[in-house]
PDB file of C-alpha atoms in Angstrom:
ATOM      1  CA  ASP M   1      21.880  37.825 -27.002  1.00 70.00           C
ATOM      2  CA  VAL M   2      24.291  39.551 -24.677  1.00 68.00           C
ATOM      3  CA  LYS M   3      22.600  41.564 -21.992  1.00 91.00           C
ATOM      4  CA  VAL M   4      24.363  44.251 -19.998  1.00 95.00           C
ATOM      5  CA  THR M   5      22.168  45.826 -17.350  1.00 96.00           C
ATOM      6  CA  GLN M   6      22.897  49.063 -15.550  1.00 96.00           C
ATOM      7  CA  SER M   7      21.028  49.501 -12.301  1.00 89.00           C
ATOM      8  CA  SER M   8      19.773  53.057 -12.853  1.00 92.00           C
ATOM      9  CA  ARG M   9      18.834  54.965 -16.012  1.00 94.00           C
ATOM     10  CA  TYR M  10      18.820  58.338 -14.258  1.00 96.00           C
ATOM     11  CA  LEU M  11      20.489  59.400 -11.020  1.00 96.00           C
ATOM     12  CA  VAL M  12      20.733  62.758  -9.248  1.00 97.00           C
ATOM     13  CA  LYS M  13      23.292  63.223  -6.468  1.00 97.00           C
ATOM     14  CA  ARG M  14      24.856  66.080  -4.549  1.00 97.00           C
ATOM     15  CA  THR M  15      28.426  67.337  -4.580  1.00 97.00           C
ATOM     16  CA  GLY M  16      30.628  65.420  -2.155  1.00 97.00           C
ATOM     17  CA  GLU M  17      28.428  62.307  -2.034  1.00 97.00           C
ATOM     18  CA  LYS M  18      29.872  58.848  -2.632  1.00 97.00           C
ATOM     19  CA  VAL M  19      28.094  57.413  -5.667  1.00 97.00           C
ATOM     20  CA  PHE M  20      27.854  53.794  -6.781  1.00 97.00           C
ATOM     21  CA  LEU M  21      26.954  52.756 -10.333  1.00 97.00           C
ATOM     22  CA  GLU M  22      26.253  49.078 -10.836  1.00 97.00           C
ATOM     23  CA  CYS M  23      26.518  46.919 -13.935  1.00 97.00           C
ATOM     24  CA  VAL M  24      25.670  43.259 -14.478  1.00 97.00           C
ATOM     25  CA  GLN M  25      26.265  41.085 -17.559  1.00 96.00           C
ATOM     26  CA  ASP M  26      24.706  37.693 -18.192  1.00 94.00           C
ATOM     27  CA  MET M  27      27.108  36.181 -20.754  1.00 91.00           C
ATOM     28  CA  ASP M  28      29.963  35.034 -18.524  1.00 92.00           C
ATOM     29  CA  HIS M  29      32.303  37.573 -20.141  1.00 92.00           C
ATOM     30  CA  GLU M  30      35.783  37.931 -18.702  1.00 92.00           C
ATOM     31  CA  ASN M  31      36.150  41.611 -19.495  1.00 93.00           C
ATOM     32  CA  MET M  32      34.116  44.577 -18.333  1.00 95.00           C
ATOM     33  CA  PHE M  33      34.514  48.292 -18.956  1.00 96.00           C
ATOM     34  CA  TRP M  34      33.272  51.663 -17.739  1.00 97.00           C
ATOM     35  CA  TYR M  35      33.079  54.647 -20.104  1.00 97.00           C
ATOM     36  CA  ARG M  36      31.695  58.115 -19.868  1.00 97.00           C
ATOM     37  CA  GLN M  37      30.161  59.883 -22.856  1.00 96.00           C
ATOM     38  CA  ASP M  38      30.087  63.659 -23.173  1.00 95.00           C
ATOM     39  CA  PRO M  39      28.977  65.872 -26.088  1.00 90.00           C
ATOM     40  CA  GLY M  40      31.923  66.804 -28.265  1.00 88.00           C
ATOM     41  CA  LEU M  41      34.272  64.415 -26.433  1.00 91.00           C
ATOM     42  CA  GLY M  42      32.805  61.065 -27.387  1.00 90.00           C
ATOM     43  CA  LEU M  43      33.293  57.917 -25.308  1.00 94.00           C
ATOM     44  CA  ARG M  44      36.260  57.785 -22.966  1.00 94.00           C
ATOM     45  CA  LEU M  45      37.442  54.764 -21.001  1.00 94.00           C
ATOM     46  CA  ILE M  46      37.502  55.175 -17.229  1.00 97.00           C
ATOM     47  CA  TYR M  47      38.442  51.680 -16.019  1.00 96.00           C
ATOM     48  CA  PHE M  48      38.646  48.162 -17.347  1.00 94.00           C
ATOM     49  CA  SER M  49      38.584  44.785 -15.591  1.00 95.00           C
ATOM     50  CA  TYR M  50      39.885  41.582 -17.165  1.00 91.00           C
ATOM     51  CA  ASP M  51      39.068  39.234 -14.282  1.00 89.00           C
ATOM     52  CA  VAL M  52      37.567  39.177 -10.822  1.00 90.00           C
ATOM     53  CA  LYS M  53      39.419  41.608  -8.563  1.00 86.00           C
ATOM     54  CA  MET M  54      41.648  42.715 -11.470  1.00 90.00           C
ATOM     55  CA  LYS M  55      41.486  46.205 -12.935  1.00 93.00           C
ATOM     56  CA  GLU M  56      43.355  48.591 -15.174  1.00 92.00           C
ATOM     57  CA  LYS M  57      43.089  52.365 -15.426  1.00 94.00           C
ATOM     58  CA  GLY M  58      41.726  53.816 -18.610  1.00 92.00           C
ATOM     59  CA  ASP M  59      42.220  57.309 -19.966  1.00 91.00           C
ATOM     60  CA  ILE M  60      40.383  59.257 -17.260  1.00 95.00           C
ATOM     61  CA  PRO M  61      40.469  57.354 -13.931  1.00 96.00           C
ATOM     62  CA  GLU M  62      40.898  60.392 -11.667  1.00 96.00           C
ATOM     63  CA  GLY M  63      38.082  60.707  -9.150  1.00 96.00           C
ATOM     64  CA  TYR M  64      36.806  57.174  -9.811  1.00 97.00           C
ATOM     65  CA  SER M  65      37.430  53.699  -8.471  1.00 97.00           C
ATOM     66  CA  VAL M  66      35.975  50.304  -9.398  1.00 97.00           C
ATOM     67  CA  SER M  67      35.108  47.024  -7.777  1.00 96.00           C
ATOM     68  CA  ARG M  68      34.711  43.568  -9.291  1.00 96.00           C
ATOM     69  CA  GLU M  69      33.984  40.982  -6.626  1.00 93.00           C
ATOM     70  CA  LYS M  70      32.021  38.658  -8.915  1.00 95.00           C
ATOM     71  CA  LYS M  71      32.544  37.905 -12.590  1.00 94.00           C
ATOM     72  CA  GLU M  72      29.159  39.211 -13.680  1.00 96.00           C
ATOM     73  CA  ARG M  73      29.194  42.472 -11.731  1.00 97.00           C
ATOM     74  CA  PHE M  74      31.332  45.592 -12.158  1.00 97.00           C
ATOM     75  CA  SER M  75      30.798  48.689 -10.045  1.00 97.00           C
ATOM     76  CA  LEU M  76      31.976  52.230 -10.646  1.00 98.00           C
ATOM     77  CA  ILE M  77      32.467  54.408  -7.571  1.00 98.00           C
ATOM     78  CA  LEU M  78      32.667  58.171  -7.486  1.00 97.00           C
ATOM     79  CA  GLU M  79      34.536  58.742  -4.238  1.00 94.00           C
ATOM     80  CA  SER M  80      33.399  62.348  -3.743  1.00 97.00           C
ATOM     81  CA  ALA M  81      31.124  63.453  -6.552  1.00 97.00           C
ATOM     82  CA  SER M  82      31.802  66.746  -8.280  1.00 97.00           C
ATOM     83  CA  THR M  83      29.785  68.693 -10.838  1.00 97.00           C
ATOM     84  CA  ASN M  84      32.289  67.884 -13.606  1.00 96.00           C
ATOM     85  CA  GLN M  85      31.329  64.227 -13.220  1.00 98.00           C
ATOM     86  CA  THR M  86      27.844  64.946 -14.552  1.00 98.00           C
ATOM     87  CA  SER M  87      27.720  62.702 -17.606  1.00 97.00           C
ATOM     88  CA  MET M  88      26.312  59.610 -19.290  1.00 97.00           C
ATOM     89  CA  TYR M  89      28.043  56.505 -17.909  1.00 98.00           C
ATOM     90  CA  LEU M  90      28.174  53.370 -20.037  1.00 98.00           C
ATOM     91  CA  CYS M  91      29.151  49.863 -18.975  1.00 97.00           C
ATOM     92  CA  ALA M  92      30.322  47.258 -21.498  1.00 96.00           C
ATOM     93  CA  SER M  93      31.505  43.657 -21.520  1.00 95.00           C
ATOM     94  CA  SER M  94      33.373  41.431 -23.983  1.00 93.00           C
ATOM     95  CA  ARG M  95      34.402  37.801 -24.222  1.00 89.00           C
ATOM     96  CA  GLN M  96      37.920  38.469 -25.453  1.00 83.00           C
ATOM     97  CA  ILE M  97      40.175  41.471 -25.589  1.00 78.00           C
ATOM     98  CA  GLY M  98      40.687  43.313 -28.848  1.00 75.00           C
ATOM     99  CA  ASN M  99      39.133  41.182 -31.549  1.00 79.00           C
ATOM    100  CA  GLN M 100      35.706  40.684 -29.997  1.00 85.00           C
ATOM    101  CA  PRO M 101      33.128  43.468 -29.807  1.00 90.00           C
ATOM    102  CA  GLN M 102      32.219  45.152 -26.570  1.00 92.00           C
ATOM    103  CA  HIS M 103      28.506  45.056 -25.752  1.00 94.00           C
ATOM    104  CA  PHE M 104      27.040  48.040 -23.992  1.00 96.00           C
ATOM    105  CA  GLY M 105      24.300  48.670 -21.485  1.00 96.00           C
ATOM    106  CA  ASP M 106      21.814  51.508 -21.926  1.00 95.00           C
ATOM    107  CA  GLY M 107      23.714  53.856 -19.677  1.00 96.00           C
ATOM    108  CA  THR M 108      23.156  55.840 -16.505  1.00 97.00           C
ATOM    109  CA  ARG M 109      22.616  59.565 -16.892  1.00 96.00           C
ATOM    110  CA  LEU M 110      24.159  61.003 -13.730  1.00 97.00           C
ATOM    111  CA  SER M 111      23.619  64.577 -12.610  1.00 97.00           C
ATOM    112  CA  ILE M 112      25.686  66.021  -9.773  1.00 98.00           C
ATOM    113  CA  LEU M 113      24.138  69.131  -8.232  1.00 96.00           C
TER     114      LEU M 113
ATOM    115  CA  GLU A   1      48.275  57.594 -30.159  1.00 84.00           C
ATOM    116  CA  ASP A   2      45.322  56.002 -31.928  1.00 88.00           C
ATOM    117  CA  GLN A   3      42.966  58.420 -33.658  1.00 92.00           C
ATOM    118  CA  VAL A   4      39.568  58.037 -35.303  1.00 96.00           C
ATOM    119  CA  THR A   5      37.889  60.768 -37.352  1.00 97.00           C
ATOM    120  CA  GLN A   6      34.353  60.392 -38.616  1.00 97.00           C
ATOM    121  CA  SER A   7      32.755  62.463 -41.348  1.00 97.00           C
ATOM    122  CA  PRO A   8      30.412  64.075 -41.862  1.00 97.00           C
ATOM    123  CA  GLU A   9      29.397  65.071 -38.341  1.00 96.00           C
ATOM    124  CA  ALA A  10      25.761  65.118 -39.430  1.00 97.00           C
ATOM    125  CA  LEU A  11      23.954  63.874 -42.517  1.00 98.00           C
ATOM    126  CA  ARG A  12      20.361  64.374 -43.605  1.00 98.00           C
ATOM    127  CA  LEU A  13      18.922  62.039 -46.224  1.00 97.00           C
ATOM    128  CA  GLN A  14      15.546  61.535 -47.799  1.00 97.00           C
ATOM    129  CA  GLU A  15      14.073  58.082 -47.479  1.00 97.00           C
ATOM    130  CA  GLY A  16      15.555  55.936 -50.237  1.00 97.00           C
ATOM    131  CA  GLU A  17      18.553  58.220 -50.823  1.00 97.00           C
ATOM    132  CA  SER A  18      21.691  56.063 -50.483  1.00 97.00           C
ATOM    133  CA  SER A  19      24.911  57.476 -49.022  1.00 98.00           C
ATOM    134  CA  SER A  20      28.111  56.606 -47.142  1.00 98.00           C
ATOM    135  CA  LEU A  21      29.639  57.508 -43.803  1.00 98.00           C
ATOM    136  CA  ASN A  22      33.404  57.728 -43.454  1.00 98.00           C
ATOM    137  CA  CYS A  23      35.716  56.613 -40.644  1.00 98.00           C
ATOM    138  CA  SER A  24      39.410  57.492 -41.029  1.00 98.00           C
ATOM    139  CA  TYR A  25      41.801  55.967 -38.556  1.00 96.00           C
ATOM    140  CA  THR A  26      45.418  56.076 -37.456  1.00 94.00           C
ATOM    141  CA  VAL A  27      46.538  53.110 -35.406  1.00 89.00           C
ATOM    142  CA  SER A  28      49.787  51.279 -34.755  1.00 86.00           C
ATOM    143  CA  GLY A  29      48.622  47.957 -36.129  1.00 87.00           C
ATOM    144  CA  LEU A  30      44.895  47.388 -36.501  1.00 90.00           C
ATOM    145  CA  ARG A  31      43.429  44.518 -34.519  1.00 90.00           C
ATOM    146  CA  GLY A  32      39.832  45.339 -35.271  1.00 92.00           C
ATOM    147  CA  LEU A  33      37.496  48.106 -36.419  1.00 96.00           C
ATOM    148  CA  PHE A  34      33.993  48.201 -34.996  1.00 96.00           C
ATOM    149  CA  TRP A  35      30.812  49.951 -36.099  1.00 98.00           C
ATOM    150  CA  TYR A  36      28.070  50.754 -33.621  1.00 98.00           C
ATOM    151  CA  ARG A  37      24.667  52.387 -33.840  1.00 98.00           C
ATOM    152  CA  GLN A  38      23.461  54.566 -30.958  1.00 97.00           C
ATOM    153  CA  ASP A  39      19.881  55.762 -30.492  1.00 96.00           C
ATOM    154  CA  PRO A  40      19.147  58.779 -28.262  1.00 93.00           C
ATOM    155  CA  GLY A  41      19.300  57.888 -24.561  1.00 90.00           C
ATOM    156  CA  LYS A  42      20.605  54.374 -25.243  1.00 93.00           C
ATOM    157  CA  GLY A  43      23.944  52.611 -25.273  1.00 95.00           C
ATOM    158  CA  PRO A  44      25.812  51.790 -28.492  1.00 97.00           C
ATOM    159  CA  GLU A  45      24.526  48.716 -30.300  1.00 96.00           C
ATOM    160  CA  PHE A  46      27.130  46.571 -32.055  1.00 96.00           C
ATOM    161  CA  LEU A  47      26.822  46.302 -35.840  1.00 97.00           C
ATOM    162  CA  PHE A  48      30.032  44.991 -37.447  1.00 95.00           C
ATOM    163  CA  THR A  49      33.644  44.018 -36.854  1.00 95.00           C
ATOM    164  CA  LEU A  50      36.218  44.311 -39.652  1.00 96.00           C
ATOM    165  CA  TYR A  51      39.713  42.910 -39.265  1.00 93.00           C
ATOM    166  CA  SER A  52      41.674  43.406 -42.477  1.00 93.00           C
ATOM    167  CA  ALA A  53      41.755  45.595 -45.586  1.00 94.00           C
ATOM    168  CA  GLY A  54      39.371  44.409 -48.265  1.00 96.00           C
ATOM    169  CA  GLU A  55      36.925  42.888 -45.828  1.00 96.00           C
ATOM    170  CA  GLU A  56      33.204  43.667 -46.175  1.00 97.00           C
ATOM    171  CA  LYS A  57      30.225  42.928 -43.924  1.00 97.00           C
ATOM    172  CA  GLU A  58      26.522  43.408 -44.668  1.00 97.00           C
ATOM    173  CA  LYS A  59      23.362  43.584 -42.607  1.00 95.00           C
ATOM    174  CA  GLU A  60      20.053  44.585 -44.141  1.00 95.00           C
ATOM    175  CA  ARG A  61      20.579  48.069 -45.669  1.00 96.00           C
ATOM    176  CA  LEU A  62      24.054  48.507 -44.174  1.00 98.00           C
ATOM    177  CA  LYS A  63      27.389  47.497 -45.651  1.00 98.00           C
ATOM    178  CA  ALA A  64      30.745  48.152 -43.999  1.00 98.00           C
ATOM    179  CA  THR A  65      34.047  48.114 -45.896  1.00 98.00           C
ATOM    180  CA  LEU A  66      37.656  48.507 -44.787  1.00 97.00           C
ATOM    181  CA  THR A  67      40.865  49.813 -46.352  1.00 95.00           C
ATOM    182  CA  LYS A  68      44.239  50.368 -44.700  1.00 92.00           C
ATOM    183  CA  LYS A  69      43.316  53.938 -43.737  1.00 94.00           C
ATOM    184  CA  GLU A  70      39.554  54.130 -43.564  1.00 97.00           C
ATOM    185  CA  SER A  71      36.239  52.375 -43.321  1.00 98.00           C
ATOM    186  CA  PHE A  72      32.956  53.222 -44.976  1.00 98.00           C
ATOM    187  CA  LEU A  73      29.445  52.459 -43.812  1.00 98.00           C
ATOM    188  CA  HIS A  74      27.233  52.401 -46.887  1.00 98.00           C
ATOM    189  CA  ILE A  75      23.508  52.844 -46.360  1.00 97.00           C
ATOM    190  CA  THR A  76      21.337  51.694 -49.239  1.00 97.00           C
ATOM    191  CA  ALA A  77      17.780  53.010 -49.592  1.00 97.00           C
ATOM    192  CA  PRO A  78      17.610  54.174 -45.960  1.00 97.00           C
ATOM    193  CA  LYS A  79      14.394  54.304 -43.971  1.00 97.00           C
ATOM    194  CA  PRO A  80      13.466  56.716 -41.139  1.00 97.00           C
ATOM    195  CA  GLU A  81      14.208  53.964 -38.602  1.00 97.00           C
ATOM    196  CA  ASP A  82      17.855  54.077 -39.694  1.00 97.00           C
ATOM    197  CA  SER A  83      18.100  57.509 -38.058  1.00 98.00           C
ATOM    198  CA  ALA A  84      20.721  57.287 -35.287  1.00 98.00           C
ATOM    199  CA  THR A  85      24.294  58.202 -34.445  1.00 97.00           C
ATOM    200  CA  TYR A  86      26.789  55.808 -36.016  1.00 98.00           C
ATOM    201  CA  LEU A  87      30.050  55.299 -34.150  1.00 98.00           C
ATOM    202  CA  CYS A  88      33.299  53.843 -35.395  1.00 97.00           C
ATOM    203  CA  ALA A  89      35.996  52.490 -33.048  1.00 95.00           C
ATOM    204  CA  VAL A  90      39.387  50.815 -33.434  1.00 94.00           C
ATOM    205  CA  VAL A  91      41.541  48.537 -31.314  1.00 91.00           C
ATOM    206  CA  ASN A  92      45.276  48.346 -31.867  1.00 86.00           C
ATOM    207  CA  SER A  93      47.359  45.209 -31.774  1.00 80.00           C
ATOM    208  CA  GLY A  94      49.821  46.616 -29.262  1.00 76.00           C
ATOM    209  CA  GLY A  95      49.913  46.939 -25.514  1.00 68.00           C
ATOM    210  CA  SER A  96      46.601  48.737 -25.137  1.00 67.00           C
ATOM    211  CA  ASN A  97      44.687  46.135 -27.131  1.00 70.00           C
ATOM    212  CA  TYR A  98      41.796  46.166 -24.658  1.00 75.00           C
ATOM    213  CA  LYS A  99      40.905  49.737 -25.455  1.00 83.00           C
ATOM    214  CA  LEU A 100      38.382  50.937 -27.999  1.00 89.00           C
ATOM    215  CA  THR A 101      39.243  54.348 -29.420  1.00 92.00           C
ATOM    216  CA  PHE A 102      36.018  55.918 -30.648  1.00 94.00           C
ATOM    217  CA  GLY A 103      35.301  58.588 -33.202  1.00 95.00           C
ATOM    218  CA  LYS A 104      32.803  61.282 -32.322  1.00 95.00           C
ATOM    219  CA  GLY A 105      30.145  59.779 -34.554  1.00 96.00           C
ATOM    220  CA  THR A 106      27.930  60.735 -37.473  1.00 97.00           C
ATOM    221  CA  LEU A 107      24.368  61.780 -36.692  1.00 97.00           C
ATOM    222  CA  LEU A 108      22.188  60.394 -39.469  1.00 98.00           C
ATOM    223  CA  THR A 109      18.658  61.704 -39.992  1.00 98.00           C
ATOM    224  CA  VAL A 110      16.439  60.041 -42.599  1.00 98.00           C
ATOM    225  CA  ASN A 111      13.338  62.019 -43.498  1.00 97.00           C
ATOM    226  CA  PRO A 112      10.211  60.254 -44.776  1.00 95.00           C
TER     227      PRO A 112
END
Protein backbone atom coordinates (compact mmCIF):
# COMPACT_ATOMS: atom_id res chain seq x y z
CA ASP A 1 0.00 0.00 0.00
CA VAL A 2 1.06 3.54 -0.75
CA LYS A 3 1.86 5.54 2.33
CA VAL A 4 2.02 9.32 2.36
CA THR A 5 3.00 10.75 5.72
CA GLN A 6 2.59 14.35 6.77
CA SER A 7 4.75 15.39 9.68
CA SER A 8 2.08 17.15 11.76
CA ARG A 9 -1.66 16.56 12.11
CA TYR A 10 -2.26 19.90 13.84
CA LEU A 11 -0.15 23.04 13.85
CA VAL A 12 -0.70 26.50 15.35
CA LYS A 13 1.49 29.40 14.22
CA ARG A 14 1.48 33.17 14.45
CA THR A 15 1.04 35.75 11.71
CA GLY A 16 4.33 36.56 9.99
CA GLU A 17 6.06 33.30 10.94
CA LYS A 18 7.77 31.14 8.33
CA VAL A 19 6.03 27.77 8.37
CA PHE A 20 7.26 24.45 7.00
CA LEU A 21 4.95 21.52 6.22
CA GLU A 22 6.67 18.24 5.46
CA CYS A 23 5.49 15.26 3.44
CA VAL A 24 7.15 11.91 2.80
CA GLN A 25 6.03 9.08 0.49
CA ASP A 26 7.39 5.54 0.53
CA MET A 27 6.46 4.30 -2.97
CA ASP A 28 9.19 5.89 -5.08
CA HIS A 29 6.62 8.06 -6.86
CA GLU A 30 7.88 10.66 -9.30
CA ASN A 31 5.10 13.14 -8.69
CA MET A 32 4.08 14.94 -5.53
CA PHE A 33 1.41 17.55 -4.87
CA TRP A 34 0.27 20.05 -2.25
CA TYR A 35 -3.41 20.99 -1.93
CA ARG A 36 -5.41 23.01 0.51
CA GLN A 37 -8.99 22.13 1.40
CA ASP A 38 -11.49 24.71 2.60
CA PRO A 39 -15.23 24.39 3.29
CA GLY A 40 -17.25 25.39 0.25
CA LEU A 41 -14.15 25.63 -1.96
CA GLY A 42 -13.06 22.01 -2.10
CA LEU A 43 -9.49 20.94 -2.84
CA ARG A 44 -7.26 23.38 -4.68
CA LEU A 45 -3.78 22.68 -6.03
CA ILE A 46 -1.00 24.86 -4.64
CA TYR A 47 2.12 23.32 -6.20
CA PHE A 48 3.17 20.18 -7.99
CA SER A 49 6.57 18.53 -8.43
CA TYR A 50 7.33 16.01 -11.18
CA ASP A 51 10.95 15.32 -10.23
CA VAL A 52 13.61 16.27 -7.73
CA LYS A 53 14.15 20.03 -7.77
CA MET A 54 11.38 20.46 -10.38
CA LYS A 55 8.12 22.24 -9.60
CA GLU A 56 5.09 23.77 -11.23
CA LYS A 57 2.63 26.29 -9.85
CA GLY A 58 -0.91 25.16 -9.28
CA ASP A 59 -4.02 27.30 -9.04
CA ILE A 60 -3.18 29.19 -5.84
CA PRO A 61 0.62 29.47 -5.39
CA GLU A 62 0.67 33.01 -3.98
CA GLY A 63 2.23 33.16 -0.53
CA TYR A 64 3.68 29.64 -0.80
CA SER A 65 6.87 28.03 -2.03
CA VAL A 66 8.00 24.40 -2.18
CA SER A 67 11.16 22.38 -1.94
CA ARG A 68 11.96 18.91 -3.25
CA GLU A 69 15.56 17.98 -2.53
CA LYS A 70 14.92 14.23 -2.37
CA LYS A 71 12.48 12.12 -4.35
CA GLU A 72 10.52 10.96 -1.32
CA ARG A 73 10.14 14.33 0.39
CA PHE A 74 8.15 17.41 -0.61
CA SER A 75 7.96 20.47 1.61
CA LEU A 76 5.49 23.33 1.53
CA ILE A 77 6.70 26.67 2.88
CA LEU A 78 4.55 29.58 3.97
CA GLU A 79 6.99 32.46 3.64
CA SER A 80 5.14 34.82 5.99
CA ALA A 81 2.02 33.19 7.38
CA SER A 82 -1.25 35.08 7.27
CA THR A 83 -4.64 34.32 8.79
CA ASN A 84 -6.13 33.54 5.37
CA GLN A 85 -3.75 30.59 5.14
CA THR A 86 -5.57 28.83 7.98
CA SER A 87 -6.69 25.63 6.29
CA MET A 88 -6.34 21.87 5.93
CA TYR A 89 -3.23 21.08 3.87
CA LEU A 90 -3.06 17.79 1.99
CA CYS A 91 -0.04 16.19 0.35
CA ALA A 92 -0.40 13.59 -2.41
CA SER A 93 1.83 11.48 -4.64
CA SER A 94 1.36 9.51 -7.87
CA ARG A 95 3.41 7.21 -10.05
CA GLN A 96 2.36 8.74 -13.34
CA ILE A 97 0.69 11.94 -14.39
CA GLY A 98 -2.96 11.94 -15.36
CA ASN A 99 -4.01 8.32 -15.63
CA GLN A 100 -2.79 7.11 -12.25
CA PRO A 101 -4.53 8.04 -9.00
CA GLN A 102 -3.03 10.44 -6.53
CA HIS A 103 -2.67 9.03 -3.02
CA PHE A 104 -3.17 11.40 -0.14
CA GLY A 105 -1.79 11.81 3.35
CA ASP A 106 -4.06 12.52 6.31
CA GLY A 107 -3.48 16.24 6.19
CA THR A 108 -2.17 18.99 8.43
CA ARG A 109 -4.74 21.28 10.00
CA LEU A 110 -2.92 24.61 10.21
CA SER A 111 -4.19 27.54 12.24
CA ILE A 112 -2.59 30.96 11.89
CA LEU A 113 -3.34 33.27 14.80
CA GLU B 1 -11.77 25.34 -17.80
CA ASP B 2 -12.52 21.92 -16.34
CA GLN B 3 -15.55 21.75 -14.07
CA VAL B 4 -16.96 19.07 -11.78
CA THR B 5 -20.38 19.29 -10.12
CA GLN B 6 -21.50 16.74 -7.58
CA SER B 7 -25.06 16.17 -6.44
CA PRO B 8 -26.65 16.01 -4.03
CA GLU B 9 -24.52 17.99 -1.59
CA ALA B 10 -25.76 15.79 1.24
CA LEU B 11 -27.66 12.52 1.35
CA ARG B 12 -29.16 10.67 4.29
CA LEU B 13 -30.01 6.99 3.88
CA GLN B 14 -31.29 4.27 6.14
CA GLU B 15 -29.12 1.20 6.41
CA GLY B 16 -29.92 -1.04 3.45
CA GLU B 17 -31.46 1.76 1.36
CA SER B 18 -29.61 1.81 -1.99
CA SER B 19 -28.98 5.07 -3.85
CA SER B 20 -26.66 6.85 -6.29
CA LEU B 21 -24.38 9.87 -6.18
CA ASN B 22 -23.88 11.96 -9.30
CA CYS B 23 -20.75 13.60 -10.72
CA SER B 24 -21.23 15.79 -13.81
CA TYR B 25 -18.13 17.00 -15.55
CA THR B 26 -16.97 19.31 -18.31
CA VAL B 27 -13.47 18.66 -19.56
CA SER B 28 -11.56 19.16 -22.79
CA GLY B 29 -10.79 15.50 -23.33
CA LEU B 30 -11.10 13.15 -20.38
CA ARG B 31 -7.96 11.32 -19.34
CA GLY B 32 -9.38 9.88 -16.17
CA LEU B 33 -12.16 10.25 -13.61
CA PHE B 34 -11.41 9.38 -10.01
CA TRP B 35 -13.63 8.64 -7.02
CA TYR B 36 -12.38 9.16 -3.49
CA ARG B 37 -13.84 8.66 -0.04
CA GLN B 38 -12.94 11.11 2.73
CA ASP B 39 -13.62 10.54 6.44
CA PRO B 40 -13.69 13.51 8.84
CA GLY B 41 -10.19 14.74 9.70
CA LYS B 42 -8.53 12.43 7.16
CA GLY B 43 -7.19 12.68 3.64
CA PRO B 44 -9.10 11.38 0.61
CA GLU B 45 -8.85 7.63 0.11
CA PHE B 46 -8.73 6.41 -3.49
CA LEU B 47 -11.63 4.21 -4.62
CA PHE B 48 -11.84 3.96 -8.43
CA THR B 49 -10.44 5.23 -11.72
CA LEU B 50 -12.61 5.28 -14.85
CA TYR B 51 -11.15 6.08 -18.25
CA SER B 52 -13.82 5.78 -20.93
CA ALA B 53 -17.60 5.91 -21.36
CA GLY B 54 -19.26 2.61 -20.58
CA GLU B 55 -16.64 1.54 -18.09
CA GLU B 56 -17.73 0.20 -14.68
CA LYS B 57 -15.77 -0.64 -11.52
CA GLU B 58 -17.00 -2.38 -8.37
CA LYS B 59 -15.75 -2.72 -4.82
CA GLU B 60 -17.89 -4.29 -2.12
CA ARG B 61 -21.12 -2.23 -1.97
CA LEU B 62 -19.86 0.45 -4.36
CA LYS B 63 -20.13 0.55 -8.13
CA ALA B 64 -18.88 3.41 -10.29
CA THR B 65 -20.07 4.00 -13.86
CA LEU B 66 -19.07 6.52 -16.52
CA THR B 67 -20.80 8.22 -19.45
CA LYS B 68 -19.49 11.01 -21.66
CA LYS B 69 -20.92 13.68 -19.35
CA GLU B 70 -21.25 12.14 -15.92
CA SER B 71 -20.33 9.42 -13.50
CA PHE B 72 -22.46 7.69 -10.91
CA LEU B 73 -21.41 6.06 -7.67
CA HIS B 74 -24.04 3.47 -6.81
CA ILE B 75 -24.23 2.31 -3.21
CA THR B 76 -26.06 -0.96 -2.68
CA ALA B 77 -27.45 -1.83 0.75
CA PRO B 78 -25.26 0.73 2.55
CA LYS B 79 -24.05 0.29 6.10
CA PRO B 80 -23.30 3.02 8.69
CA GLU B 81 -19.57 2.59 8.02
CA ASP B 82 -20.17 3.84 4.47
CA SER B 83 -20.87 7.28 5.95
CA ALA B 84 -18.28 9.71 4.53
CA THR B 85 -17.81 12.46 1.99
CA TYR B 86 -17.41 11.10 -1.54
CA LEU B 87 -15.31 13.17 -3.92
CA CYS B 88 -15.14 13.01 -7.68
CA ALA B 89 -12.21 14.43 -9.68
CA VAL B 90 -11.20 14.59 -13.35
CA VAL B 91 -7.95 14.97 -15.25
CA ASN B 92 -7.93 16.30 -18.79
CA SER B 93 -5.80 15.02 -21.62
CA GLY B 94 -4.39 18.44 -22.45
CA GLY B 95 -1.58 20.55 -21.12
CA SER B 96 -2.66 20.51 -17.49
CA ASN B 97 -2.89 16.72 -17.36
CA TYR B 98 -1.20 16.61 -13.95
CA LYS B 99 -4.04 18.42 -12.27
CA LEU B 100 -7.02 16.88 -10.54
CA THR B 101 -10.10 19.09 -10.67
CA PHE B 102 -12.32 18.13 -7.75
CA GLY B 103 -16.01 18.51 -7.13
CA LYS B 104 -17.14 19.75 -3.74
CA GLY B 105 -18.28 16.31 -2.67
CA THR B 106 -21.39 14.54 -1.42
CA LEU B 107 -21.72 14.03 2.32
CA LEU B 108 -23.32 10.63 2.82
CA THR B 109 -24.85 9.68 6.17
CA VAL B 110 -26.16 6.14 6.67
CA ASN B 111 -28.34 5.70 9.73
CA PRO B 112 -28.61 2.31 11.45
